[in-house]
Amino acid sequence: MTTSINFRLLLWATAVVQPADPLEILNYLRAVLKDSETLPDIESIKTHLKLLKKLGYVDTVSAKYDLYSITLDGDEKLTSTLRKLRDKVRIFLLDKCMKEAKFRGLASTDTTNMGGVSPSLQFRSFIKEVPHPGLPWAFGTLPNRPRQAWVRISEQLNIGLKFSSEASTPSNKENEKLSNIPAPIFYSQKSLNHASFKDSGVLTIAACLGITPRLISSMIKSPENYYRHFVIKKKSGGERDIFAPRKFIKVTQYWIKDYLLNKLKINAACYSYRKGASIKDNAEQHQNNKFLANMDIDSFFESINKTMIKNCLFKHEFSEHIIDTVSGLVTMYGSLPQGAPTSPVISNAILYEFDTIMVNNAIARDCVYTRYSDDISISGNNRESVIELIRISESKLLNLGFRLNNKKSRLLSYNNKQVVTGILINGPLRPTRTYRKKVRAMFHQAWKNKSKDRVNELNGHFNYLKSFEKYGFKFNENEYKKIINELSKIP
């Protein structure tokens, strides 16, 4: 077998599947090339990779597992055509790796006692992040979220030892162990501070993701090319602009979320966009209090601008060049877009100090404060204390650049229907009568029309209703279950 090699092709294969060991790179070439029989053997590949490392075109990002990633100099050695092809293939594969990592995280949680959740929150775990023994409601700062490490592309494609004829020597256990080699701390790179990054956030993030820096720059300069815009109607009337990120920027934002934003602080009184927290957890904190105030922050995401984001990242000790690049990649027209995966966690962190101030003021007045995204709830047994907290929240929010939607502000006594994030809290927690009537009508209509295509939707509502049983809530469980079972049998 010949030992000659097209070094640009070797660089390209490394760039696609990085971080990868020599055998994984060789197996990828075997899988995609028509003339794979002309490829050199593994020892020759190792030799060529060492030579490319000496030239500064690849680097070892894990000495323990002999993992290689292409350098920025190596990226420049690829032709424009190879770079564009690499970016398309790699973004597609990274999307699969990200989803695989999240699926494994979901599969590792105990779902036997979940008891059903709201259809929009169907896959949330009910395992609490932090226990709070002896406290009537949670307060304080939540611990940093663990980094959501993505699966390596080589593992996703299964092109390690299992794919190769060289896999005949190790035992099955060794083979399995080697096929689950973790990626470096920032996926394709082991540090954000490599000299070759030249204190450039664009170069840093591009190297960590393993894509072309020009692509990152394009996302920042022309974000409108990377989003799909549509409008949805609000329940309260009016319309809401949604900017759904397209594949390239969506994968980039997920990397930022999983590898950088996990260090952002979130107060435990904030129940939105948190693993292990639900709208029921938020509502439960306000049970059995005589007075309840509900407020809504007007145009919440749109009010969070790039300056706010930069200040937030600076307080969390991000480097200045990373701050500039991240703030450009997570904003659209200068503010947080609804639809981007980075927007929820950033919005929580932006209001961390506000949440902390409100919690401390609530505790001092023997009241309860919680927030679920743009919905603020304050409750207590003293009406004047609740009103005082409303005034404090209005003042603090105004200073931060937010304003309340006064049309949605409510102060209710226990004699009125008290609702927090769509859940009645007078007595046992339960869905509102309006929601229950809507669900009853949906089941009736689906059964009448024999609509099998609505089974998944009906299941979601059924599980959500069932999740309230532990609070003493009862509903037509047997009837709904029968309808779902009968509709499922329709061919």
CSV table of C-alpha atoms in Angstrom, one decimal:
chain,number,residue,atom,x,y,z
A,1,MET,CA,0.0,0.0,0.0
A,2,THR,CA,1.3,3.4,-0.9
A,3,THR,CA,2.4,5.9,1.8
A,4,SER,CA,1.9,9.0,-0.3
A,5,ILE,CA,-0.9,11.3,0.8
A,6,ASN,CA,-2.7,14.4,-0.1
A,7,PHE,CA,-2.0,16.5,3.0
A,8,ARG,CA,-4.9,18.9,2.3
A,9,LEU,CA,-7.3,16.0,2.3
A,10,LEU,CA,-5.8,14.8,5.6
A,11,LEU,CA,-6.2,18.3,7.1
A,12,TRP,CA,-9.8,18.4,5.8
A,13,ALA,CA,-10.7,15.0,7.4
A,14,THR,CA,-9.1,16.1,10.7
A,15,ALA,CA,-11.0,19.4,10.5
A,16,VAL,CA,-14.3,17.6,10.0
A,17,VAL,CA,-14.1,15.0,12.8
A,18,GLN,CA,-11.9,16.8,15.3
A,19,PRO,CA,-11.0,16.2,18.0
A,20,ALA,CA,-10.1,12.8,16.7
A,21,ASP,CA,-7.3,10.2,17.0
A,22,PRO,CA,-5.4,9.0,13.9
A,23,LEU,CA,-7.5,5.8,13.5
A,24,GLU,CA,-10.7,7.8,13.6
A,25,ILE,CA,-9.4,10.2,11.0
A,26,LEU,CA,-8.3,7.3,8.8
A,27,ASN,CA,-11.7,5.5,9.2
A,28,TYR,CA,-13.5,8.7,8.2
A,29,LEU,CA,-11.5,8.9,5.0
A,30,ARG,CA,-12.2,5.3,4.4
A,31,ALA,CA,-15.9,6.0,4.8
A,32,VAL,CA,-16.1,9.0,2.5
A,33,LEU,CA,-13.6,8.4,-0.3
A,34,LYS,CA,-14.4,6.3,-3.3
A,35,ASP,CA,-10.7,5.3,-3.8
A,36,SER,CA,-10.3,4.4,-0.1
A,37,GLU,CA,-8.1,1.4,-1.1
A,38,THR,CA,-5.3,3.8,-2.0
A,39,LEU,CA,-5.1,5.2,1.6
A,40,PRO,CA,-2.0,4.7,3.6
A,41,ASP,CA,-2.0,2.5,6.7
A,42,ILE,CA,-2.5,3.7,10.3
A,43,GLU,CA,1.2,4.1,11.0
A,44,SER,CA,1.7,6.3,8.0
A,45,ILE,CA,-1.3,8.4,9.1
A,46,LYS,CA,0.3,8.9,12.5
A,47,THR,CA,3.6,9.9,10.9
A,48,HIS,CA,1.9,12.4,8.6
A,49,LEU,CA,-0.1,13.9,11.5
A,50,LYS,CA,3.2,14.3,13.6
A,51,LEU,CA,4.7,16.1,10.6
A,52,LEU,CA,1.6,18.4,10.2
A,53,LYS,CA,1.9,19.1,13.9
A,54,LYS,CA,5.6,20.2,13.5
A,55,LEU,CA,4.5,22.5,10.7
A,56,GLY,CA,1.8,24.0,13.0
A,57,TYR,CA,-1.2,22.8,11.0
A,58,VAL,CA,-2.6,20.5,13.6
A,59,ASP,CA,-2.2,20.3,17.4
A,60,THR,CA,-2.6,17.6,20.0
A,61,VAL,CA,-5.5,18.6,22.2
A,62,SER,CA,-5.4,15.4,24.3
A,63,ALA,CA,-2.1,13.7,24.9
A,64,LYS,CA,-3.8,10.9,26.9
A,65,TYR,CA,-6.0,9.9,24.0
A,66,ASP,CA,-3.9,11.2,21.1
A,67,LEU,CA,-6.6,13.5,19.9
A,68,TYR,CA,-5.8,16.0,17.1
A,69,SER,CA,-7.5,19.2,16.1
A,70,ILE,CA,-6.7,21.5,13.1
A,71,THR,CA,-5.1,24.9,14.0
A,72,LEU,CA,-6.0,28.2,12.5
A,73,ASP,CA,-2.9,28.1,10.3
A,74,GLY,CA,-4.0,24.6,9.2
A,75,ASP,CA,-7.4,26.0,8.4
A,76,GLU,CA,-5.8,28.6,6.1
A,77,LYS,CA,-4.1,25.8,4.2
A,78,LEU,CA,-7.5,24.4,3.1
A,79,THR,CA,-8.8,25.7,-0.2
A,80,SER,CA,-11.9,27.9,-0.1
A,81,THR,CA,-14.0,25.0,-1.5
A,82,LEU,CA,-12.7,22.6,1.2
A,83,ARG,CA,-13.4,25.1,4.0
A,84,LYS,CA,-17.0,25.6,2.8
A,85,LEU,CA,-17.5,21.9,2.5
A,86,ARG,CA,-16.0,21.3,5.9
A,87,ASP,CA,-18.2,24.0,7.5
A,88,LYS,CA,-21.4,22.5,6.1
A,89,VAL,CA,-20.5,18.9,7.0
A,90,ARG,CA,-19.3,19.8,10.4
A,91,ILE,CA,-22.2,22.0,11.4
A,92,PHE,CA,-24.5,19.2,10.4
A,93,LEU,CA,-22.5,16.7,12.5
A,94,LEU,CA,-22.2,19.0,15.5
A,95,ASP,CA,-25.9,19.4,15.5
A,96,LYS,CA,-26.3,15.6,15.8
A,97,CYS,CA,-23.6,15.5,18.5
A,98,MET,CA,-25.3,18.2,20.6
A,99,LYS,CA,-28.7,16.5,20.3
A,100,GLU,CA,-27.1,13.1,21.2
A,101,ALA,CA,-25.6,14.7,24.4
A,102,LYS,CA,-28.9,16.2,25.4
A,103,PHE,CA,-30.7,12.9,24.7
A,104,ARG,CA,-28.2,11.0,26.9
A,105,GLY,CA,-28.7,13.6,29.7
A,106,LEU,CA,-32.5,13.1,29.4
A,107,ALA,CA,-32.2,9.4,29.4
A,108,SER,CA,-30.0,9.4,32.5
A,109,THR,CA,-32.8,11.1,34.6
A,110,ASP,CA,-35.3,9.1,36.6
A,111,THR,CA,-38.6,9.5,34.6
A,112,THR,CA,-40.6,6.8,36.5
A,113,ASN,CA,-42.0,9.3,39.0
A,114,MET,CA,-42.4,12.4,36.7
A,115,GLY,CA,-46.2,12.1,36.8
A,116,GLY,CA,-46.7,14.1,33.6
A,117,VAL,CA,-46.0,17.7,32.8
A,118,SER,CA,-47.3,20.6,30.7
A,119,PRO,CA,-47.1,19.8,26.9
A,120,SER,CA,-44.7,22.7,26.5
A,121,LEU,CA,-42.5,21.3,29.3
A,122,GLN,CA,-42.9,17.7,28.5
A,123,PHE,CA,-39.3,16.6,28.8
A,124,ARG,CA,-38.3,18.5,31.9
A,125,SER,CA,-37.0,16.5,34.8
A,126,PHE,CA,-38.6,17.0,38.2
A,127,ILE,CA,-35.4,16.3,40.1
A,128,LYS,CA,-34.6,19.3,42.2
A,129,GLU,CA,-31.3,20.9,41.5
A,130,VAL,CA,-30.8,22.1,45.1
A,131,PRO,CA,-32.5,20.8,48.3
A,132,HIS,CA,-33.7,23.5,50.7
A,133,PRO,CA,-34.6,21.7,53.9
A,134,GLY,CA,-36.5,23.7,56.5
A,135,LEU,CA,-37.2,26.6,54.2
A,136,PRO,CA,-40.7,27.6,53.0
A,137,TRP,CA,-39.4,28.7,49.7
A,138,ALA,CA,-36.1,28.7,47.9
A,139,PHE,CA,-33.6,31.6,48.0
A,140,GLY,CA,-30.0,32.2,47.2
A,141,THR,CA,-27.8,31.5,44.2
A,142,LEU,CA,-28.0,28.2,42.4
A,143,PRO,CA,-24.7,26.4,41.8
A,144,ASN,CA,-23.2,26.7,38.4
A,145,ARG,CA,-24.7,24.3,35.9
A,146,PRO,CA,-22.3,21.5,34.9
A,147,ARG,CA,-21.0,21.9,31.3
A,148,GLN,CA,-23.1,20.0,28.9
A,149,ALA,CA,-20.3,18.1,27.1
A,150,TRP,CA,-21.1,17.2,23.6
A,151,VAL,CA,-20.5,13.8,22.1
A,152,ARG,CA,-17.4,13.7,19.8
A,153,ILE,CA,-18.2,13.4,16.1
A,154,SER,CA,-16.1,10.2,15.8
A,155,GLU,CA,-18.3,8.6,18.5
A,156,GLN,CA,-21.5,9.9,16.8
A,157,LEU,CA,-20.4,8.4,13.5
A,158,ASN,CA,-19.0,5.3,15.2
A,159,ILE,CA,-15.7,5.4,13.3
A,160,GLY,CA,-13.4,4.5,16.2
A,161,LEU,CA,-12.1,1.0,16.9
A,162,LYS,CA,-15.5,-0.6,16.3
A,163,PHE,CA,-15.5,0.5,12.7
A,164,SER,CA,-12.0,-0.7,11.9
A,165,SER,CA,-10.3,-4.0,11.2
A,166,GLU,CA,-7.7,-2.9,13.8
A,167,ALA,CA,-10.5,-3.5,16.4
A,168,SER,CA,-9.8,-7.2,16.5
A,169,THR,CA,-7.2,-7.1,19.3
A,170,PRO,CA,-8.8,-5.2,22.2
A,171,SER,CA,-11.5,-6.9,24.3
A,172,ASN,CA,-15.1,-5.6,24.0
A,173,LYS,CA,-14.8,-3.7,27.2
A,174,GLU,CA,-11.6,-2.0,26.1
A,175,ASN,CA,-13.2,-1.3,22.7
A,176,GLU,CA,-16.3,0.3,24.4
A,177,LYS,CA,-14.1,2.4,26.7
A,178,LEU,CA,-12.0,3.7,23.8
A,179,SER,CA,-15.1,4.6,21.8
A,180,ASN,CA,-16.3,6.9,24.6
A,181,ILE,CA,-13.3,9.1,24.7
A,182,PRO,CA,-14.4,12.6,26.0
A,183,ALA,CA,-13.7,15.8,24.0
A,184,PRO,CA,-11.4,18.5,25.5
A,185,ILE,CA,-12.9,21.0,27.8
A,186,PHE,CA,-14.0,23.4,25.0
A,187,TYR,CA,-14.7,20.6,22.5
A,188,SER,CA,-12.1,21.0,19.8
A,189,GLN,CA,-9.7,23.0,22.1
A,190,LYS,CA,-8.5,22.5,25.6
A,191,SER,CA,-8.2,26.3,26.4
A,192,LEU,CA,-9.7,29.6,25.4
A,193,ASN,CA,-6.3,31.3,25.7
A,194,HIS,CA,-4.1,29.7,23.1
A,195,ALA,CA,-1.5,32.2,21.6
A,196,SER,CA,-2.7,31.6,18.1
A,197,PHE,CA,-6.1,33.0,19.0
A,198,LYS,CA,-4.5,36.4,19.3
A,199,ASP,CA,-7.0,37.6,21.9
A,200,SER,CA,-9.7,37.4,19.2
A,201,GLY,CA,-13.1,36.1,20.2
A,202,VAL,CA,-13.9,35.2,16.6
A,203,LEU,CA,-10.8,33.1,16.3
A,204,THR,CA,-11.3,31.5,19.7
A,205,ILE,CA,-14.9,30.4,19.1
A,206,ALA,CA,-14.1,29.3,15.6
A,207,ALA,CA,-11.3,27.2,16.8
A,208,CYS,CA,-13.3,25.6,19.6
A,209,LEU,CA,-16.2,24.8,17.2
A,210,GLY,CA,-13.8,23.8,14.4
A,211,ILE,CA,-15.3,26.1,11.8
A,212,THR,CA,-14.0,28.9,9.6
A,213,PRO,CA,-13.5,32.3,11.4
A,214,ARG,CA,-15.1,34.0,8.4
A,215,LEU,CA,-18.3,32.2,9.2
A,216,ILE,CA,-18.4,33.5,12.8
A,217,SER,CA,-17.7,37.0,11.5
A,218,SER,CA,-20.5,36.7,9.0
A,219,MET,CA,-23.0,35.7,11.7
A,220,ILE,CA,-22.1,38.8,13.7
A,221,LYS,CA,-22.1,41.3,10.8
A,222,SER,CA,-25.2,39.9,9.0
A,223,PRO,CA,-27.3,38.1,11.5
A,224,GLU,CA,-30.5,38.6,9.5
A,225,ASN,CA,-29.1,36.0,7.0
A,226,TYR,CA,-29.0,33.3,9.8
A,227,TYR,CA,-32.5,33.7,11.3
A,228,ARG,CA,-36.0,32.8,10.1
A,229,HIS,CA,-38.5,35.4,11.1
A,230,PHE,CA,-42.2,34.7,11.8
A,231,VAL,CA,-45.0,36.1,13.9
A,232,ILE,CA,-47.2,34.3,16.4
A,233,LYS,CA,-50.3,35.7,18.1
A,234,LYS,CA,-50.2,36.4,21.9
A,235,LYS,CA,-52.9,35.0,24.1
A,236,SER,CA,-53.5,38.5,25.4
A,237,GLY,CA,-53.8,40.0,21.9
A,238,GLY,CA,-51.2,41.5,19.6
A,239,GLU,CA,-48.3,39.7,18.0
A,240,ARG,CA,-44.9,38.4,19.0
A,241,ASP,CA,-41.9,38.4,16.7
A,242,ILE,CA,-40.0,35.1,16.7
A,243,PHE,CA,-36.5,34.8,15.2
A,244,ALA,CA,-35.7,31.2,14.8
A,245,PRO,CA,-32.0,30.6,14.3
A,246,ARG,CA,-31.0,28.6,11.2
A,247,LYS,CA,-28.6,25.7,11.6
A,248,PHE,CA,-25.3,27.4,11.4
A,249,ILE,CA,-25.9,30.0,14.1
A,250,LYS,CA,-28.1,27.7,16.1
A,251,VAL,CA,-25.3,25.2,16.6
A,252,THR,CA,-22.9,28.1,17.5
A,253,GLN,CA,-25.4,29.4,20.1
A,254,TYR,CA,-25.9,26.0,21.6
A,255,TRP,CA,-22.1,25.7,22.0
A,256,ILE,CA,-22.0,29.1,23.7
A,257,LYS,CA,-24.8,28.1,25.9
A,258,ASP,CA,-23.4,24.7,26.9
A,259,TYR,CA,-19.7,25.6,27.1
A,260,LEU,CA,-19.6,29.2,28.3
A,261,LEU,CA,-22.9,30.4,29.7
A,262,ASN,CA,-23.1,27.6,32.2
A,263,LYS,CA,-21.1,29.8,34.6
A,264,LEU,CA,-23.8,32.5,34.7
A,265,LYS,CA,-25.5,33.1,38.1
A,266,ILE,CA,-29.2,32.4,38.5
A,267,ASN,CA,-31.1,33.1,41.7
A,268,ALA,CA,-33.1,30.1,43.0
A,269,ALA,CA,-36.3,32.3,43.1
A,270,CYS,CA,-36.2,32.3,39.3
A,271,TYR,CA,-38.0,29.2,38.1
A,272,SER,CA,-37.9,29.7,34.3
A,273,TYR,CA,-35.6,27.9,31.9
A,274,ARG,CA,-34.1,25.7,34.6
A,275,LYS,CA,-33.7,22.0,34.5
A,276,GLY,CA,-35.6,20.5,37.4
A,277,ALA,CA,-37.9,23.5,37.9
A,278,SER,CA,-41.5,23.8,36.6
A,279,ILE,CA,-44.4,26.2,36.6
A,280,LYS,CA,-45.9,24.2,39.4
A,281,ASP,CA,-42.8,24.7,41.5
A,282,ASN,CA,-43.1,28.4,40.9
A,283,ALA,CA,-46.8,28.5,41.8
A,284,GLU,CA,-46.5,26.3,44.9
A,285,GLN,CA,-44.3,28.9,46.7
A,286,HIS,CA,-47.3,31.2,46.9
A,287,GLN,CA,-49.9,28.9,48.3
A,288,ASN,CA,-51.9,29.8,51.5
A,289,ASN,CA,-50.9,33.5,51.4
A,290,LYS,CA,-53.8,36.0,51.7
A,291,PHE,CA,-52.6,38.5,49.0
A,292,LEU,CA,-51.0,37.8,45.7
A,293,ALA,CA,-49.6,40.3,43.2
A,294,ASN,CA,-48.8,39.3,39.6
A,295,MET,CA,-46.8,41.6,37.3
A,296,ASP,CA,-45.5,41.2,33.8
A,297,ILE,CA,-42.3,42.8,32.3
A,298,ASP,CA,-43.2,44.4,29.1
A,299,SER,CA,-41.3,43.2,25.9
A,300,PHE,CA,-38.9,41.3,28.1
A,301,PHE,CA,-36.4,39.8,25.6
A,302,GLU,CA,-36.5,42.8,23.3
A,303,SER,CA,-35.6,45.1,26.3
A,304,ILE,CA,-32.4,43.2,26.9
A,305,ASN,CA,-29.8,44.9,24.7
A,306,LYS,CA,-26.2,44.3,23.8
A,307,THR,CA,-24.9,46.7,26.5
A,308,MET,CA,-26.8,44.8,29.2
A,309,ILE,CA,-25.4,41.5,28.0
A,310,LYS,CA,-21.8,42.8,27.9
A,311,ASN,CA,-22.1,44.2,31.4
A,312,CYS,CA,-23.5,40.8,32.6
A,313,LEU,CA,-20.7,38.8,31.0
A,314,PHE,CA,-18.1,41.3,32.4
A,315,LYS,CA,-19.5,40.8,35.9
A,316,HIS,CA,-19.0,37.0,35.4
A,317,GLU,CA,-15.3,37.6,34.5
A,318,PHE,CA,-15.4,36.8,30.8
A,319,SER,CA,-12.5,38.1,28.8
A,320,GLU,CA,-13.2,41.3,26.8
A,321,HIS,CA,-12.7,39.7,23.4
A,322,ILE,CA,-15.0,36.9,24.3
A,323,ILE,CA,-17.6,39.3,25.6
A,324,ASP,CA,-17.6,41.3,22.3
A,325,THR,CA,-18.0,38.2,20.1
A,326,VAL,CA,-20.6,36.4,22.3
A,327,SER,CA,-22.8,39.5,22.5
A,328,GLY,CA,-22.7,39.7,18.7
A,329,LEU,CA,-23.6,36.1,18.3
A,330,VAL,CA,-26.6,36.0,20.7
A,331,THR,CA,-28.3,39.3,19.6
A,332,MET,CA,-30.5,40.3,16.7
A,333,TYR,CA,-31.0,44.0,15.9
A,334,GLY,CA,-29.2,44.7,19.2
A,335,SER,CA,-31.4,42.7,21.5
A,336,LEU,CA,-32.1,39.1,22.6
A,337,PRO,CA,-34.1,37.3,19.9
A,338,GLN,CA,-37.0,35.1,21.0
A,339,GLY,CA,-36.2,31.7,19.6
A,340,ALA,CA,-32.5,31.6,20.2
A,341,PRO,CA,-31.3,28.9,22.6
A,342,THR,CA,-29.0,31.4,24.4
A,343,SER,CA,-31.7,33.9,25.2
A,344,PRO,CA,-33.4,32.2,28.1
A,345,VAL,CA,-30.2,31.6,30.2
A,346,ILE,CA,-29.0,35.1,29.5
A,347,SER,CA,-32.3,36.7,30.5
A,348,ASN,CA,-32.2,34.8,33.8
A,349,ALA,CA,-28.6,36.0,34.5
A,350,ILE,CA,-29.4,39.6,33.5
A,351,LEU,CA,-32.0,39.8,36.4
A,352,TYR,CA,-29.9,37.8,38.9
A,353,GLU,CA,-29.1,40.9,41.0
A,354,PHE,CA,-32.7,42.1,40.8
A,355,ASP,CA,-34.0,38.7,41.9
A,356,THR,CA,-31.5,38.8,44.8
A,357,ILE,CA,-32.6,42.2,45.9
A,358,MET,CA,-36.3,41.3,45.7
A,359,VAL,CA,-35.8,38.0,47.6
A,360,ASN,CA,-34.0,39.8,50.4
A,361,ASN,CA,-36.7,42.5,50.6
A,362,ALA,CA,-39.4,39.8,50.6
A,363,ILE,CA,-37.8,37.9,53.4
A,364,ALA,CA,-37.5,41.1,55.5
A,365,ARG,CA,-41.3,41.6,55.1
A,366,ASP,CA,-42.3,37.9,55.6
A,367,CYS,CA,-43.4,37.7,52.0
A,368,VAL,CA,-42.6,35.5,49.0
A,369,TYR,CA,-41.0,36.6,45.7
A,370,THR,CA,-40.6,34.4,42.6
A,371,ARG,CA,-40.1,35.0,38.9
A,372,TYR,CA,-40.9,32.9,35.8
A,373,SER,CA,-39.3,34.6,32.8
A,374,ASP,CA,-41.2,37.9,32.5
A,375,ASP,CA,-43.9,36.9,35.1
A,376,ILE,CA,-43.2,38.3,38.6
A,377,SER,CA,-45.3,37.0,41.6
A,378,ILE,CA,-45.2,38.4,45.1
A,379,SER,CA,-47.4,37.1,47.9
A,380,GLY,CA,-47.8,37.6,51.7
A,381,ASN,CA,-50.3,37.9,54.5
A,382,ASN,CA,-49.9,41.7,54.8
A,383,ARG,CA,-51.4,43.8,52.0
A,384,GLU,CA,-49.2,46.8,52.6
A,385,SER,CA,-46.0,44.7,52.6
A,386,VAL,CA,-47.0,43.3,49.2
A,387,ILE,CA,-47.7,46.8,47.8
A,388,GLU,CA,-44.4,48.0,49.1
A,389,LEU,CA,-42.6,45.2,47.3
A,390,ILE,CA,-44.5,46.1,44.1
A,391,ARG,CA,-43.2,49.6,44.3
A,392,ILE,CA,-39.6,48.4,44.9
A,393,SER,CA,-39.8,46.0,41.9
A,394,GLU,CA,-41.1,48.8,39.7
A,395,SER,CA,-38.3,51.2,40.7
A,396,LYS,CA,-35.5,48.6,40.4
A,397,LEU,CA,-36.7,47.4,37.0
A,398,LEU,CA,-37.0,50.9,35.7
A,399,ASN,CA,-33.4,51.6,36.7
A,400,LEU,CA,-32.3,48.4,34.8
A,401,GLY,CA,-34.1,49.5,31.6
A,402,PHE,CA,-37.3,47.5,32.0
A,403,ARG,CA,-40.9,48.5,32.4
A,404,LEU,CA,-44.0,46.7,33.7
A,405,ASN,CA,-47.0,46.1,31.6
A,406,ASN,CA,-49.6,47.7,33.8
A,407,LYS,CA,-52.5,46.1,32.0
A,408,LYS,CA,-51.4,42.8,33.3
A,409,SER,CA,-50.6,43.8,36.9
A,410,ARG,CA,-53.0,42.4,39.5
A,411,LEU,CA,-53.3,42.4,43.3
A,412,LEU,CA,-55.7,39.8,44.5
A,413,SER,CA,-56.9,38.6,47.9
A,414,TYR,CA,-57.5,35.0,48.9
A,415,ASN,CA,-61.3,35.4,48.2
A,416,ASN,CA,-60.5,36.0,44.5
A,417,LYS,CA,-59.2,33.5,42.0
A,418,GLN,CA,-55.4,33.5,42.5
A,419,VAL,CA,-53.5,32.3,39.5
A,420,VAL,CA,-49.7,32.0,39.2
A,421,THR,CA,-48.2,31.0,35.9
A,422,GLY,CA,-51.5,29.5,34.8
A,423,ILE,CA,-52.1,27.5,38.0
A,424,LEU,CA,-54.8,28.1,40.6
A,425,ILE,CA,-53.2,28.3,44.1
A,426,ASN,CA,-56.4,28.8,46.2
A,427,GLY,CA,-56.5,25.5,48.0
A,428,PRO,CA,-54.8,22.5,46.2
A,429,LEU,CA,-52.7,23.3,43.1
A,430,ARG,CA,-54.7,22.7,40.0
A,431,PRO,CA,-55.1,23.9,36.4
A,432,THR,CA,-57.5,26.8,35.8
A,433,ARG,CA,-61.1,26.0,34.9
A,434,THR,CA,-60.6,27.7,31.5
A,435,TYR,CA,-57.8,25.2,30.7
A,436,ARG,CA,-59.8,22.2,31.9
A,437,LYS,CA,-62.8,23.2,29.8
A,438,LYS,CA,-60.5,23.6,26.8
A,439,VAL,CA,-59.0,20.2,27.3
A,440,ARG,CA,-62.4,18.6,27.7
A,441,ALA,CA,-63.5,20.1,24.4
A,442,MET,CA,-60.4,18.9,22.7
A,443,PHE,CA,-60.9,15.3,23.9
A,444,HIS,CA,-64.6,15.5,22.9
A,445,GLN,CA,-63.8,16.8,19.4
A,446,ALA,CA,-61.0,14.3,18.8
A,447,TRP,CA,-63.2,11.4,19.8
A,448,LYS,CA,-66.1,12.7,17.7
A,449,ASN,CA,-63.9,13.1,14.6
A,450,LYS,CA,-61.8,10.0,15.3
A,451,SER,CA,-58.7,12.2,15.0
A,452,LYS,CA,-55.8,9.9,15.5
A,453,ASP,CA,-53.3,12.6,14.5
A,454,ARG,CA,-54.1,14.4,17.8
A,455,VAL,CA,-53.1,11.5,20.1
A,456,ASN,CA,-49.7,13.0,21.0
A,457,GLU,CA,-51.3,16.4,21.9
A,458,LEU,CA,-54.0,14.7,24.0
A,459,ASN,CA,-51.3,12.6,25.8
A,460,GLY,CA,-49.5,15.8,26.7
A,461,HIS,CA,-52.6,17.4,28.2
A,462,PHE,CA,-53.5,14.1,30.0
A,463,ASN,CA,-50.0,13.9,31.6
A,464,TYR,CA,-50.2,17.5,32.6
A,465,LEU,CA,-53.5,17.1,34.3
A,466,LYS,CA,-52.3,13.8,36.0
A,467,SER,CA,-49.3,15.6,37.4
A,468,PHE,CA,-51.6,17.5,39.7
A,469,GLU,CA,-53.0,14.4,41.4
A,470,LYS,CA,-50.4,14.5,44.1
A,471,TYR,CA,-51.9,17.8,45.2
A,472,GLY,CA,-55.4,16.3,45.5
A,473,PHE,CA,-56.7,17.3,42.1
A,474,LYS,CA,-59.1,14.9,40.3
A,475,PHE,CA,-60.2,14.8,36.7
A,476,ASN,CA,-61.9,12.4,34.2
A,477,GLU,CA,-58.8,10.2,34.1
A,478,ASN,CA,-60.4,6.9,33.0
A,479,GLU,CA,-62.5,8.6,30.3
A,480,TYR,CA,-59.5,10.5,28.8
A,481,LYS,CA,-57.3,7.4,29.0
A,482,LYS,CA,-60.0,5.4,27.1
A,483,ILE,CA,-60.3,8.0,24.4
A,484,ILE,CA,-56.5,8.0,23.9
A,485,ASN,CA,-56.3,4.2,23.8
A,486,GLU,CA,-59.2,3.9,21.3
A,487,LEU,CA,-57.8,6.6,19.0
A,488,SER,CA,-54.4,5.0,19.1
A,489,LYS,CA,-55.9,1.8,17.7
A,490,ILE,CA,-57.2,3.5,14.5
A,491,PRO,CA,-55.1,2.4,11.5
